[in-house]
mmCIF file with all atom_site columns, N, CA, C and O in Angstrom:
data_model
loop_
_atom_site.group_PDB
_atom_site.id
_atom_site.type_symbol
_atom_site.label_atom_id
_atom_site.label_alt_id
_atom_site.label_comp_id
_atom_site.label_asym_id
_atom_site.label_entity_id
_atom_site.label_seq_id
_atom_site.pdbx_PDB_ins_code
_atom_site.Cartn_x
_atom_site.Cartn_y
_atom_site.Cartn_z
_atom_site.occupancy
_atom_site.B_iso_or_equiv
_atom_site.pdbx_formal_charge
_atom_site.auth_seq_id
_atom_site.auth_comp_id
_atom_site.auth_asym_id
_atom_site.auth_atom_id
_atom_site.pdbx_PDB_model_num
ATOM 1   N N  . MET A 1 1  ? 0.667   -1.544  -0.046 1.00 0.00 ? 1  MET A N  1
ATOM 2   C CA . MET A 1 1  ? 0.248   0.324   0.125  1.00 0.00 ? 1  MET A CA 1
ATOM 3   C C  . MET A 1 1  ? 0.971   1.132   -0.282 1.00 0.00 ? 1  MET A C  1
ATOM 4   O O  . MET A 1 1  ? 0.092   2.729   0.470  1.00 0.00 ? 1  MET A O  1
ATOM 5   N N  . GLY A 1 2  ? 2.059   0.773   -0.060 1.00 0.00 ? 2  GLY A N  1
ATOM 6   C CA . GLY A 1 2  ? 3.058   1.968   -0.020 1.00 0.00 ? 2  GLY A CA 1
ATOM 7   C C  . GLY A 1 2  ? 3.052   3.125   1.343  1.00 0.00 ? 2  GLY A C  1
ATOM 8   O O  . GLY A 1 2  ? 3.372   3.631   1.383  1.00 0.00 ? 2  GLY A O  1
ATOM 9   N N  . LEU A 1 3  ? 2.733   2.500   2.667  1.00 0.00 ? 3  LEU A N  1
ATOM 10  C CA . LEU A 1 3  ? 2.474   3.580   4.014  1.00 0.00 ? 3  LEU A CA 1
ATOM 11  C C  . LEU A 1 3  ? 4.173   2.652   4.710  1.00 0.00 ? 3  LEU A C  1
ATOM 12  O O  . LEU A 1 3  ? 4.445   4.172   5.505  1.00 0.00 ? 3  LEU A O  1
ATOM 13  N N  . GLY A 1 4  ? 5.000   2.253   3.890  1.00 0.00 ? 4  GLY A N  1
ATOM 14  C CA . GLY A 1 4  ? 6.121   1.572   4.532  1.00 0.00 ? 4  GLY A CA 1
ATOM 15  C C  . GLY A 1 4  ? 6.181   1.127   6.207  1.00 0.00 ? 4  GLY A C  1
ATOM 16  O O  . GLY A 1 4  ? 5.037   0.363   6.461  1.00 0.00 ? 4  GLY A O  1
ATOM 17  N N  . GLY A 1 5  ? 7.068   2.119   7.143  1.00 0.00 ? 5  GLY A N  1
ATOM 18  C CA . GLY A 1 5  ? 6.688   1.955   8.592  1.00 0.00 ? 5  GLY A CA 1
ATOM 19  C C  . GLY A 1 5  ? 6.140   2.607   8.875  1.00 0.00 ? 5  GLY A C  1
ATOM 20  O O  . GLY A 1 5  ? 6.761   3.228   10.037 1.00 0.00 ? 5  GLY A O  1
ATOM 21  N N  . ARG A 1 6  ? 5.271   3.605   8.297  1.00 0.00 ? 6  ARG A N  1
ATOM 22  C CA . ARG A 1 6  ? 4.090   5.232   9.053  1.00 0.00 ? 6  ARG A CA 1
ATOM 23  C C  . ARG A 1 6  ? 3.287   3.830   9.382  1.00 0.00 ? 6  ARG A C  1
ATOM 24  O O  . ARG A 1 6  ? 2.437   5.198   9.697  1.00 0.00 ? 6  ARG A O  1
ATOM 25  N N  . THR A 1 7  ? 2.214   2.945   9.646  1.00 0.00 ? 7  THR A N  1
ATOM 26  C CA . THR A 1 7  ? 1.700   2.916   9.553  1.00 0.00 ? 7  THR A CA 1
ATOM 27  C C  . THR A 1 7  ? 0.691   2.682   11.382 1.00 0.00 ? 7  THR A C  1
ATOM 28  O O  . THR A 1 7  ? -0.240  3.226   11.965 1.00 0.00 ? 7  THR A O  1
ATOM 29  N N  . TRP A 1 8  ? 1.720   3.252   12.167 1.00 0.00 ? 8  TRP A N  1
ATOM 30  C CA . TRP A 1 8  ? 1.782   2.971   13.895 1.00 0.00 ? 8  TRP A CA 1
ATOM 31  C C  . TRP A 1 8  ? 1.340   4.901   13.637 1.00 0.00 ? 8  TRP A C  1
ATOM 32  O O  . TRP A 1 8  ? 0.824   4.896   14.757 1.00 0.00 ? 8  TRP A O  1
ATOM 33  N N  . LEU A 1 9  ? 1.959   5.843   12.777 1.00 0.00 ? 9  LEU A N  1
ATOM 34  C CA . LEU A 1 9  ? 1.483   6.956   12.733 1.00 0.00 ? 9  LEU A CA 1
ATOM 35  C C  . LEU A 1 9  ? -0.195  7.308   12.281 1.00 0.00 ? 9  LEU A C  1
ATOM 36  O O  . LEU A 1 9  ? -0.567  8.081   13.444 1.00 0.00 ? 9  LEU A O  1
ATOM 37  N N  . LEU A 1 10 ? -0.538  6.646   11.491 1.00 0.00 ? 10 LEU A N  1
ATOM 38  C CA . LEU A 1 10 ? -1.754  6.693   11.325 1.00 0.00 ? 10 LEU A CA 1
ATOM 39  C C  . LEU A 1 10 ? -2.946  6.518   12.501 1.00 0.00 ? 10 LEU A C  1
ATOM 40  O O  . LEU A 1 10 ? -3.899  6.165   12.549 1.00 0.00 ? 10 LEU A O  1
ATOM 41  N N  . GLU A 1 11 ? -2.322  5.236   12.981 1.00 0.00 ? 11 GLU A N  1
ATOM 42  C CA . GLU A 1 11 ? -3.227  4.641   13.621 1.00 0.00 ? 11 GLU A CA 1
ATOM 43  C C  . GLU A 1 11 ? -3.035  4.977   14.973 1.00 0.00 ? 11 GLU A C  1
ATOM 44  O O  . GLU A 1 11 ? -4.267  5.478   15.263 1.00 0.00 ? 11 GLU A O  1
ATOM 45  N N  . GLY A 1 12 ? -2.128  5.752   15.721 1.00 0.00 ? 12 GLY A N  1
ATOM 46  C CA . GLY A 1 12 ? -2.196  6.964   16.577 1.00 0.00 ? 12 GLY A CA 1
ATOM 47  C C  . GLY A 1 12 ? -2.938  8.494   16.371 1.00 0.00 ? 12 GLY A C  1
ATOM 48  O O  . GLY A 1 12 ? -3.813  8.473   16.642 1.00 0.00 ? 12 GLY A O  1
ATOM 49  N N  . ASP A 1 13 ? -3.441  7.789   15.130 1.00 0.00 ? 13 ASP A N  1
ATOM 50  C CA . ASP A 1 13 ? -4.178  9.374   14.849 1.00 0.00 ? 13 ASP A CA 1
ATOM 51  C C  . ASP A 1 13 ? -4.787  9.210   14.705 1.00 0.00 ? 13 ASP A C  1
ATOM 52  O O  . ASP A 1 13 ? -6.572  10.118  15.114 1.00 0.00 ? 13 ASP A O  1
ATOM 53  N N  . THR A 1 14 ? -5.327  7.863   14.442 1.00 0.00 ? 14 THR A N  1
ATOM 54  C CA . THR A 1 14 ? -7.000  7.422   14.143 1.00 0.00 ? 14 THR A CA 1
ATOM 55  C C  . THR A 1 14 ? -7.499  7.370   15.416 1.00 0.00 ? 14 THR A C  1
ATOM 56  O O  . THR A 1 14 ? -8.464  7.987   15.723 1.00 0.00 ? 14 THR A O  1
ATOM 57  N N  . LEU A 1 15 ? -6.778  6.658   16.955 1.00 0.00 ? 15 LEU A N  1
ATOM 58  C CA . LEU A 1 15 ? -6.753  7.002   18.041 1.00 0.00 ? 15 LEU A CA 1
ATOM 59  C C  . LEU A 1 15 ? -7.879  7.569   18.564 1.00 0.00 ? 15 LEU A C  1
ATOM 60  O O  . LEU A 1 15 ? -8.407  8.488   18.939 1.00 0.00 ? 15 LEU A O  1
ATOM 61  N N  . ILE A 1 16 ? -6.827  9.570   18.210 1.00 0.00 ? 16 ILE A N  1
ATOM 62  C CA . ILE A 1 16 ? -7.014  10.376  18.652 1.00 0.00 ? 16 ILE A CA 1
ATOM 63  C C  . ILE A 1 16 ? -8.435  11.107  18.580 1.00 0.00 ? 16 ILE A C  1
ATOM 64  O O  . ILE A 1 16 ? -9.264  11.561  19.323 1.00 0.00 ? 16 ILE A O  1
ATOM 65  N N  . ARG A 1 17 ? -8.302  10.130  17.147 1.00 0.00 ? 17 ARG A N  1
ATOM 66  C CA . ARG A 1 17 ? -9.858  10.951  16.355 1.00 0.00 ? 17 ARG A CA 1
ATOM 67  C C  . ARG A 1 17 ? -10.882 10.347  17.081 1.00 0.00 ? 17 ARG A C  1
ATOM 68  O O  . ARG A 1 17 ? -12.203 10.939  17.629 1.00 0.00 ? 17 ARG A O  1
ATOM 69  N N  . ALA A 1 18 ? -11.369 8.985   17.497 1.00 0.00 ? 18 ALA A N  1
ATOM 70  C CA . ALA A 1 18 ? -11.911 8.698   17.339 1.00 0.00 ? 18 ALA A CA 1
ATOM 71  C C  . ALA A 1 18 ? -12.556 8.766   19.203 1.00 0.00 ? 18 ALA A C  1
ATOM 72  O O  . ALA A 1 18 ? -13.565 7.908   18.954 1.00 0.00 ? 18 ALA A O  1
ATOM 73  N N  . HIS A 1 19 ? -11.013 8.084   19.897 1.00 0.00 ? 19 HIS A N  1
ATOM 74  C CA . HIS A 1 19 ? -11.975 8.839   20.912 1.00 0.00 ? 19 HIS A CA 1
ATOM 75  C C  . HIS A 1 19 ? -11.983 9.921   21.320 1.00 0.00 ? 19 HIS A C  1
ATOM 76  O O  . HIS A 1 19 ? -12.367 10.160  22.765 1.00 0.00 ? 19 HIS A O  1
ATOM 77  N N  . LEU A 1 20 ? -10.966 10.973  21.321 1.00 0.00 ? 20 LEU A N  1
ATOM 78  C CA . LEU A 1 20 ? -10.719 12.190  22.357 1.00 0.00 ? 20 LEU A CA 1
ATOM 79  C C  . LEU A 1 20 ? -11.258 13.078  21.485 1.00 0.00 ? 20 LEU A C  1
ATOM 80  O O  . LEU A 1 20 ? -11.805 14.208  21.847 1.00 0.00 ? 20 LEU A O  1
ATOM 81  N N  . HIS A 1 21 ? -11.573 13.125  20.289 1.00 0.00 ? 21 HIS A N  1
ATOM 82  C CA . HIS A 1 21 ? -12.346 13.908  18.753 1.00 0.00 ? 21 HIS A CA 1
ATOM 83  C C  . HIS A 1 21 ? -11.832 15.322  18.981 1.00 0.00 ? 21 HIS A C  1
ATOM 84  O O  . HIS A 1 21 ? -11.853 16.302  18.831 1.00 0.00 ? 21 HIS A O  1
ATOM 85  N N  . LEU A 1 22 ? -10.064 14.698  18.500 1.00 0.00 ? 22 LEU A N  1
ATOM 86  C CA . LEU A 1 22 ? -9.367  15.983  18.715 1.00 0.00 ? 22 LEU A CA 1
ATOM 87  C C  . LEU A 1 22 ? -7.949  15.745  17.441 1.00 0.00 ? 22 LEU A C  1
ATOM 88  O O  . LEU A 1 22 ? -8.653  14.705  16.797 1.00 0.00 ? 22 LEU A O  1
ATOM 89  N N  . ASP A 1 23 ? -8.119  17.232  16.127 1.00 0.00 ? 23 ASP A N  1
ATOM 90  C CA . ASP A 1 23 ? -7.298  16.716  15.583 1.00 0.00 ? 23 ASP A CA 1
ATOM 91  C C  . ASP A 1 23 ? -6.245  16.238  16.037 1.00 0.00 ? 23 ASP A C  1
ATOM 92  O O  . ASP A 1 23 ? -5.233  17.592  16.402 1.00 0.00 ? 23 ASP A O  1
ATOM 93  N N  . PRO A 1 24 ? -5.339  15.739  15.306 1.00 0.00 ? 24 PRO A N  1
ATOM 94  C CA . PRO A 1 24 ? -4.069  14.942  15.904 1.00 0.00 ? 24 PRO A CA 1
ATOM 95  C C  . PRO A 1 24 ? -2.853  16.308  15.555 1.00 0.00 ? 24 PRO A C  1
ATOM 96  O O  . PRO A 1 24 ? -1.995  16.288  16.185 1.00 0.00 ? 24 PRO A O  1
ATOM 97  N N  . ASP A 1 25 ? -3.619  16.804  13.950 1.00 0.00 ? 25 ASP A N  1
ATOM 98  C CA . ASP A 1 25 ? -2.442  17.372  13.350 1.00 0.00 ? 25 ASP A CA 1
ATOM 99  C C  . ASP A 1 25 ? -2.188  19.268  13.665 1.00 0.00 ? 25 ASP A C  1
ATOM 100 O O  . ASP A 1 25 ? -0.825  19.689  14.025 1.00 0.00 ? 25 ASP A O  1
ATOM 101 N N  . THR A 1 26 ? -2.942  20.079  14.878 1.00 0.00 ? 26 THR A N  1
ATOM 102 C CA . THR A 1 26 ? -2.612  20.751  15.937 1.00 0.00 ? 26 THR A CA 1
ATOM 103 C C  . THR A 1 26 ? -2.278  20.205  16.836 1.00 0.00 ? 26 THR A C  1
ATOM 104 O O  . THR A 1 26 ? -1.974  21.666  17.646 1.00 0.00 ? 26 THR A O  1
ATOM 105 N N  . LEU A 1 27 ? -1.808  18.900  17.453 1.00 0.00 ? 27 LEU A N  1
ATOM 106 C CA . LEU A 1 27 ? -0.582  18.756  18.401 1.00 0.00 ? 27 LEU A CA 1
ATOM 107 C C  . LEU A 1 27 ? 0.862   18.541  18.498 1.00 0.00 ? 27 LEU A C  1
ATOM 108 O O  . LEU A 1 27 ? 1.134   19.092  17.325 1.00 0.00 ? 27 LEU A O  1
ATOM 109 N N  . THR A 1 28 ? 1.118   19.095  19.716 1.00 0.00 ? 28 THR A N  1
ATOM 110 C CA . THR A 1 28 ? 2.824   18.800  19.420 1.00 0.00 ? 28 THR A CA 1
ATOM 111 C C  . THR A 1 28 ? 2.843   18.272  19.992 1.00 0.00 ? 28 THR A C  1
ATOM 112 O O  . THR A 1 28 ? 1.961   16.885  19.672 1.00 0.00 ? 28 THR A O  1
ATOM 113 N N  . ASP A 1 29 ? 4.514   18.001  19.141 1.00 0.00 ? 29 ASP A N  1
ATOM 114 C CA . ASP A 1 29 ? 4.668   15.734  19.446 1.00 0.00 ? 29 ASP A CA 1
ATOM 115 C C  . ASP A 1 29 ? 5.036   15.491  20.553 1.00 0.00 ? 29 ASP A C  1
ATOM 116 O O  . ASP A 1 29 ? 3.750   14.134  20.606 1.00 0.00 ? 29 ASP A O  1
ATOM 117 N N  . GLU A 1 30 ? 4.990   16.066  21.823 1.00 0.00 ? 30 GLU A N  1
ATOM 118 C CA . GLU A 1 30 ? 4.941   15.318  23.262 1.00 0.00 ? 30 GLU A CA 1
ATOM 119 C C  . GLU A 1 30 ? 3.569   15.138  23.274 1.00 0.00 ? 30 GLU A C  1
ATOM 120 O O  . GLU A 1 30 ? 3.306   14.833  24.052 1.00 0.00 ? 30 GLU A O  1
ATOM 121 N N  . GLU A 1 31 ? 2.755   16.577  22.704 1.00 0.00 ? 31 GLU A N  1
ATOM 122 C CA . GLU A 1 31 ? 0.763   16.524  23.680 1.00 0.00 ? 31 GLU A CA 1
ATOM 123 C C  . GLU A 1 31 ? 0.288   15.293  22.412 1.00 0.00 ? 31 GLU A C  1
ATOM 124 O O  . GLU A 1 31 ? 0.000   14.739  22.858 1.00 0.00 ? 31 GLU A O  1
ATOM 125 N N  . TRP A 1 32 ? 0.834   14.875  21.450 1.00 0.00 ? 32 TRP A N  1
ATOM 126 C CA . TRP A 1 32 ? 0.005   13.899  20.311 1.00 0.00 ? 32 TRP A CA 1
ATOM 127 C C  . TRP A 1 32 ? 0.748   12.651  20.971 1.00 0.00 ? 32 TRP A C  1
ATOM 128 O O  . TRP A 1 32 ? -0.023  11.991  20.845 1.00 0.00 ? 32 TRP A O  1
ATOM 129 N N  . VAL A 1 33 ? 1.774   12.333  21.785 1.00 0.00 ? 33 VAL A N  1
ATOM 130 C CA . VAL A 1 33 ? 2.457   10.844  22.208 1.00 0.00 ? 33 VAL A CA 1
ATOM 131 C C  . VAL A 1 33 ? 1.225   10.994  24.341 1.00 0.00 ? 33 VAL A C  1
ATOM 132 O O  . VAL A 1 33 ? 0.873   9.956   24.078 1.00 0.00 ? 33 VAL A O  1
ATOM 133 N N  . ALA A 1 34 ? 0.794   12.364  24.788 1.00 0.00 ? 34 ALA A N  1
ATOM 134 C CA . ALA A 1 34 ? 0.217   12.109  25.094 1.00 0.00 ? 34 ALA A CA 1
ATOM 135 C C  . ALA A 1 34 ? -1.259  10.836  25.055 1.00 0.00 ? 34 ALA A C  1
ATOM 136 O O  . ALA A 1 34 ? -1.748  10.896  26.171 1.00 0.00 ? 34 ALA A O  1
ATOM 137 N N  . GLN A 1 35 ? -1.632  12.131  23.913 1.00 0.00 ? 35 GLN A N  1
ATOM 138 C CA . GLN A 1 35 ? -3.105  11.571  23.819 1.00 0.00 ? 35 GLN A CA 1
ATOM 139 C C  . GLN A 1 35 ? -3.215  10.329  23.862 1.00 0.00 ? 35 GLN A C  1
ATOM 140 O O  . GLN A 1 35 ? -4.097  9.420   23.204 1.00 0.00 ? 35 GLN A O  1
ATOM 141 N N  . VAL A 1 36 ? -2.046  10.001  22.323 1.00 0.00 ? 36 VAL A N  1
ATOM 142 C CA . VAL A 1 36 ? -2.172  8.560   22.286 1.00 0.00 ? 36 VAL A CA 1
ATOM 143 C C  . VAL A 1 36 ? -1.989  7.718   23.339 1.00 0.00 ? 36 VAL A C  1
ATOM 144 O O  . VAL A 1 36 ? -2.665  6.407   23.484 1.00 0.00 ? 36 VAL A O  1
ATOM 145 N N  . HIS A 1 37 ? -1.886  8.110   24.353 1.00 0.00 ? 37 HIS A N  1
ATOM 146 C CA . HIS A 1 37 ? -1.766  7.300   25.712 1.00 0.00 ? 37 HIS A CA 1
ATOM 147 C C  . HIS A 1 37 ? -3.157  7.031   26.109 1.00 0.00 ? 37 HIS A C  1
ATOM 148 O O  . HIS A 1 37 ? -3.573  6.368   26.724 1.00 0.00 ? 37 HIS A O  1
ATOM 149 N N  . MET A 1 38 ? -3.381  8.322   26.097 1.00 0.00 ? 38 MET A N  1
ATOM 150 C CA . MET A 1 38 ? -5.058  8.291   27.106 1.00 0.00 ? 38 MET A CA 1
ATOM 151 C C  . MET A 1 38 ? -5.536  7.872   25.908 1.00 0.00 ? 38 MET A C  1
ATOM 152 O O  . MET A 1 38 ? -7.185  6.974   26.695 1.00 0.00 ? 38 MET A O  1
ATOM 153 N N  . ALA A 1 39 ? -5.814  7.861   24.535 1.00 0.00 ? 39 ALA A N  1
ATOM 154 C CA . ALA A 1 39 ? -6.576  7.164   24.065 1.00 0.00 ? 39 ALA A CA 1
ATOM 155 C C  . ALA A 1 39 ? -6.707  6.169   24.132 1.00 0.00 ? 39 ALA A C  1
ATOM 156 O O  . ALA A 1 39 ? -7.629  4.268   24.120 1.00 0.00 ? 39 ALA A O  1
ATOM 157 N N  . LEU A 1 40 ? -5.675  5.066   24.182 1.00 0.00 ? 40 LEU A N  1
ATOM 158 C CA . LEU A 1 40 ? -5.237  3.301   24.533 1.00 0.00 ? 40 LEU A CA 1
ATOM 159 C C  . LEU A 1 40 ? -5.498  3.195   25.814 1.00 0.00 ? 40 LEU A C  1
ATOM 160 O O  . LEU A 1 40 ? -6.363  2.100   25.671 1.00 0.00 ? 40 LEU A O  1
ATOM 161 N N  . TRP A 1 41 ? -5.312  4.045   26.740 1.00 0.00 ? 41 TRP A N  1
ATOM 162 C CA . TRP A 1 41 ? -6.052  3.666   27.708 1.00 0.00 ? 41 TRP A CA 1
ATOM 163 C C  . TRP A 1 41 ? -7.730  3.698   27.499 1.00 0.00 ? 41 TRP A C  1
ATOM 164 O O  . TRP A 1 41 ? -8.057  2.379   28.219 1.00 0.00 ? 41 TRP A O  1
ATOM 165 N N  . ILE A 1 42 ? -8.391  4.700   26.737 1.00 0.00 ? 42 ILE A N  1
ATOM 166 C CA . ILE A 1 42 ? -10.218 4.626   26.821 1.00 0.00 ? 42 ILE A CA 1
ATOM 167 C C  . ILE A 1 42 ? -10.183 3.474   26.191 1.00 0.00 ? 42 ILE A C  1
ATOM 168 O O  . ILE A 1 42 ? -11.095 2.362   26.609 1.00 0.00 ? 42 ILE A O  1
ATOM 169 N N  . GLU A 1 43 ? -8.815  2.861   25.101 1.00 0.00 ? 43 GLU A N  1
ATOM 170 C CA . GLU A 1 43 ? -9.504  1.489   24.723 1.00 0.00 ? 43 GLU A CA 1
ATOM 171 C C  . GLU A 1 43 ? -9.638  0.278   25.180 1.00 0.00 ? 43 GLU A C  1
ATOM 172 O O  . GLU A 1 43 ? -10.637 -0.113  25.142 1.00 0.00 ? 43 GLU A O  1
ATOM 173 N N  . HIS A 1 44 ? -8.874  0.901   25.932 1.00 0.00 ? 44 HIS A N  1
ATOM 174 C CA . HIS A 1 44 ? -8.604  -0.383  26.925 1.00 0.00 ? 44 HIS A CA 1
ATOM 175 C C  . HIS A 1 44 ? -9.474  -0.582  27.395 1.00 0.00 ? 44 HIS A C  1
ATOM 176 O O  . HIS A 1 44 ? -10.217 -1.766  28.311 1.00 0.00 ? 44 HIS A O  1
ATOM 177 N N  . ARG A 1 45 ? -9.906  0.434   28.382 1.00 0.00 ? 45 ARG A N  1
ATOM 178 C CA . ARG A 1 45 ? -11.181 0.182   29.404 1.00 0.00 ? 45 ARG A CA 1
ATOM 179 C C  . ARG A 1 45 ? -12.326 -0.278  29.152 1.00 0.00 ? 45 ARG A C  1
ATOM 180 O O  . ARG A 1 45 ? -13.213 -0.924  29.445 1.00 0.00 ? 45 ARG A O  1
ATOM 181 N N  . TYR A 1 46 ? -12.512 0.537   27.422 1.00 0.00 ? 46 TYR A N  1
ATOM 182 C CA . TYR A 1 46 ? -13.128 0.092   26.247 1.00 0.00 ? 46 TYR A CA 1
ATOM 183 C C  . TYR A 1 46 ? -13.948 -1.723  26.626 1.00 0.00 ? 46 TYR A C  1
ATOM 184 O O  . TYR A 1 46 ? -15.187 -2.104  27.009 1.00 0.00 ? 46 TYR A O  1
ATOM 185 N N  . PHE A 1 47 ? -13.215 -1.852  26.145 1.00 0.00 ? 47 PHE A N  1
ATOM 186 C CA . PHE A 1 47 ? -12.739 -3.070  25.578 1.00 0.00 ? 47 PHE A CA 1
ATOM 187 C C  . PHE A 1 47 ? -13.030 -4.698  27.296 1.00 0.00 ? 47 PHE A C  1
ATOM 188 O O  . PHE A 1 47 ? -13.684 -5.520  27.223 1.00 0.00 ? 47 PHE A O  1
ATOM 189 N N  . GLN A 1 48 ? -13.008 -4.116  28.017 1.00 0.00 ? 48 GLN A N  1
ATOM 190 C CA . GLN A 1 48 ? -11.984 -4.230  29.131 1.00 0.00 ? 48 GLN A CA 1
ATOM 191 C C  . GLN A 1 48 ? -13.824 -4.908  29.252 1.00 0.00 ? 48 GLN A C  1
ATOM 192 O O  . GLN A 1 48 ? -14.182 -5.478  29.854 1.00 0.00 ? 48 GLN A O  1
ATOM 193 N N  . ASN A 1 49 ? -14.929 -3.210  29.850 1.00 0.00 ? 49 ASN A N  1
ATOM 194 C CA . ASN A 1 49 ? -15.204 -3.084  29.604 1.00 0.00 ? 49 ASN A CA 1
ATOM 195 C C  . ASN A 1 49 ? -16.448 -4.266  29.161 1.00 0.00 ? 49 ASN A C  1
ATOM 196 O O  . ASN A 1 49 ? -17.854 -4.208  29.657 1.00 0.00 ? 49 ASN A O  1
ATOM 197 N N  . LEU A 1 50 ? -16.862 -4.233  28.045 1.00 0.00 ? 50 LEU A N  1
ATOM 198 C CA . LEU A 1 50 ? -16.939 -5.284  27.176 1.00 0.00 ? 50 LEU A CA 1
ATOM 199 C C  . LEU A 1 50 ? -16.803 -6.652  27.413 1.00 0.00 ? 50 LEU A C  1
ATOM 200 O O  . LEU A 1 50 ? -18.634 -7.302  27.068 1.00 0.00 ? 50 LEU A O  1
ATOM 201 N N  . SER A 1 51 ? -16.046 -6.729  27.538 1.00 0.00 ? 51 SER A N  1
ATOM 202 C CA . SER A 1 51 ? -15.884 -8.672  27.527 1.00 0.00 ? 51 SER A CA 1
ATOM 203 C C  . SER A 1 51 ? -16.489 -8.696  28.980 1.00 0.00 ? 51 SER A C  1
ATOM 204 O O  . SER A 1 51 ? -17.034 -10.066 29.090 1.00 0.00 ? 51 SER A O  1
ATOM 205 N N  . LYS A 1 52 ? -16.586 -7.614  30.308 1.00 0.00 ? 52 LYS A N  1
ATOM 206 C CA . LYS A 1 52 ? -18.026 -8.339  31.251 1.00 0.00 ? 52 LYS A CA 1
ATOM 207 C C  . LYS A 1 52 ? -19.369 -8.461  31.221 1.00 0.00 ? 52 LYS A C  1
ATOM 208 O O  . LYS A 1 52 ? -19.551 -9.069  31.834 1.00 0.00 ? 52 LYS A O  1
ATOM 209 N N  . LEU A 1 53 ? -18.927 -6.896  29.928 1.00 0.00 ? 53 LEU A N  1
ATOM 210 C CA . LEU A 1 53 ? -20.421 -7.818  29.585 1.00 0.00 ? 53 LEU A CA 1
ATOM 211 C C  . LEU A 1 53 ? -21.042 -9.229  29.174 1.00 0.00 ? 53 LEU A C  1
ATOM 212 O O  . LEU A 1 53 ? -22.121 -9.658  28.772 1.00 0.00 ? 53 LEU A O  1
ATOM 213 N N  . PHE A 1 54 ? -20.212 -9.173  28.671 1.00 0.00 ? 54 PHE A N  1
ATOM 214 C CA . PHE A 1 54 ? -20.902 -10.939 27.888 1.00 0.00 ? 54 PHE A CA 1
ATOM 215 C C  . PHE A 1 54 ? -20.159 -11.925 28.293 1.00 0.00 ? 54 PHE A C  1
ATOM 216 O O  . PHE A 1 54 ? -19.811 -13.084 27.942 1.00 0.00 ? 54 PHE A O  1
ATOM 217 N N  . GLY A 1 55 ? -19.487 -11.846 29.746 1.00 0.00 ? 55 GLY A N  1
ATOM 218 C CA . GLY A 1 55 ? -19.040 -12.983 30.395 1.00 0.00 ? 55 GLY A CA 1
ATOM 219 C C  . GLY A 1 55 ? -17.828 -13.610 30.494 1.00 0.00 ? 55 GLY A C  1
ATOM 220 O O  . GLY A 1 55 ? -17.205 -14.324 30.967 1.00 0.00 ? 55 GLY A O  1
ATOM 221 N N  . GLY A 1 56 ? -17.026 -12.406 29.920 1.00 0.00 ? 56 GLY A N  1
ATOM 222 C CA . GLY A 1 56 ? -15.472 -12.785 30.361 1.00 0.00 ? 56 GLY A CA 1
ATOM 223 C C  . GLY A 1 56 ? -14.625 -12.297 31.265 1.00 0.00 ? 56 GLY A C  1
ATOM 224 O O  . GLY A 1 56 ? -13.791 -12.195 31.868 1.00 0.00 ? 56 GLY A O  1
#
């Protein structure tokens, strides 16, 4: 697909947009890293709670 090794950057941007409703292009590098960590935490909690609903 021509992305090389940059999929991690696109995945981080997607997490920020989907979970935090922020434009990752407006963030500094330090803010971007912090927001990716927050978005990953939210996603982890979401799936943790979802698995509890299904008895996991």
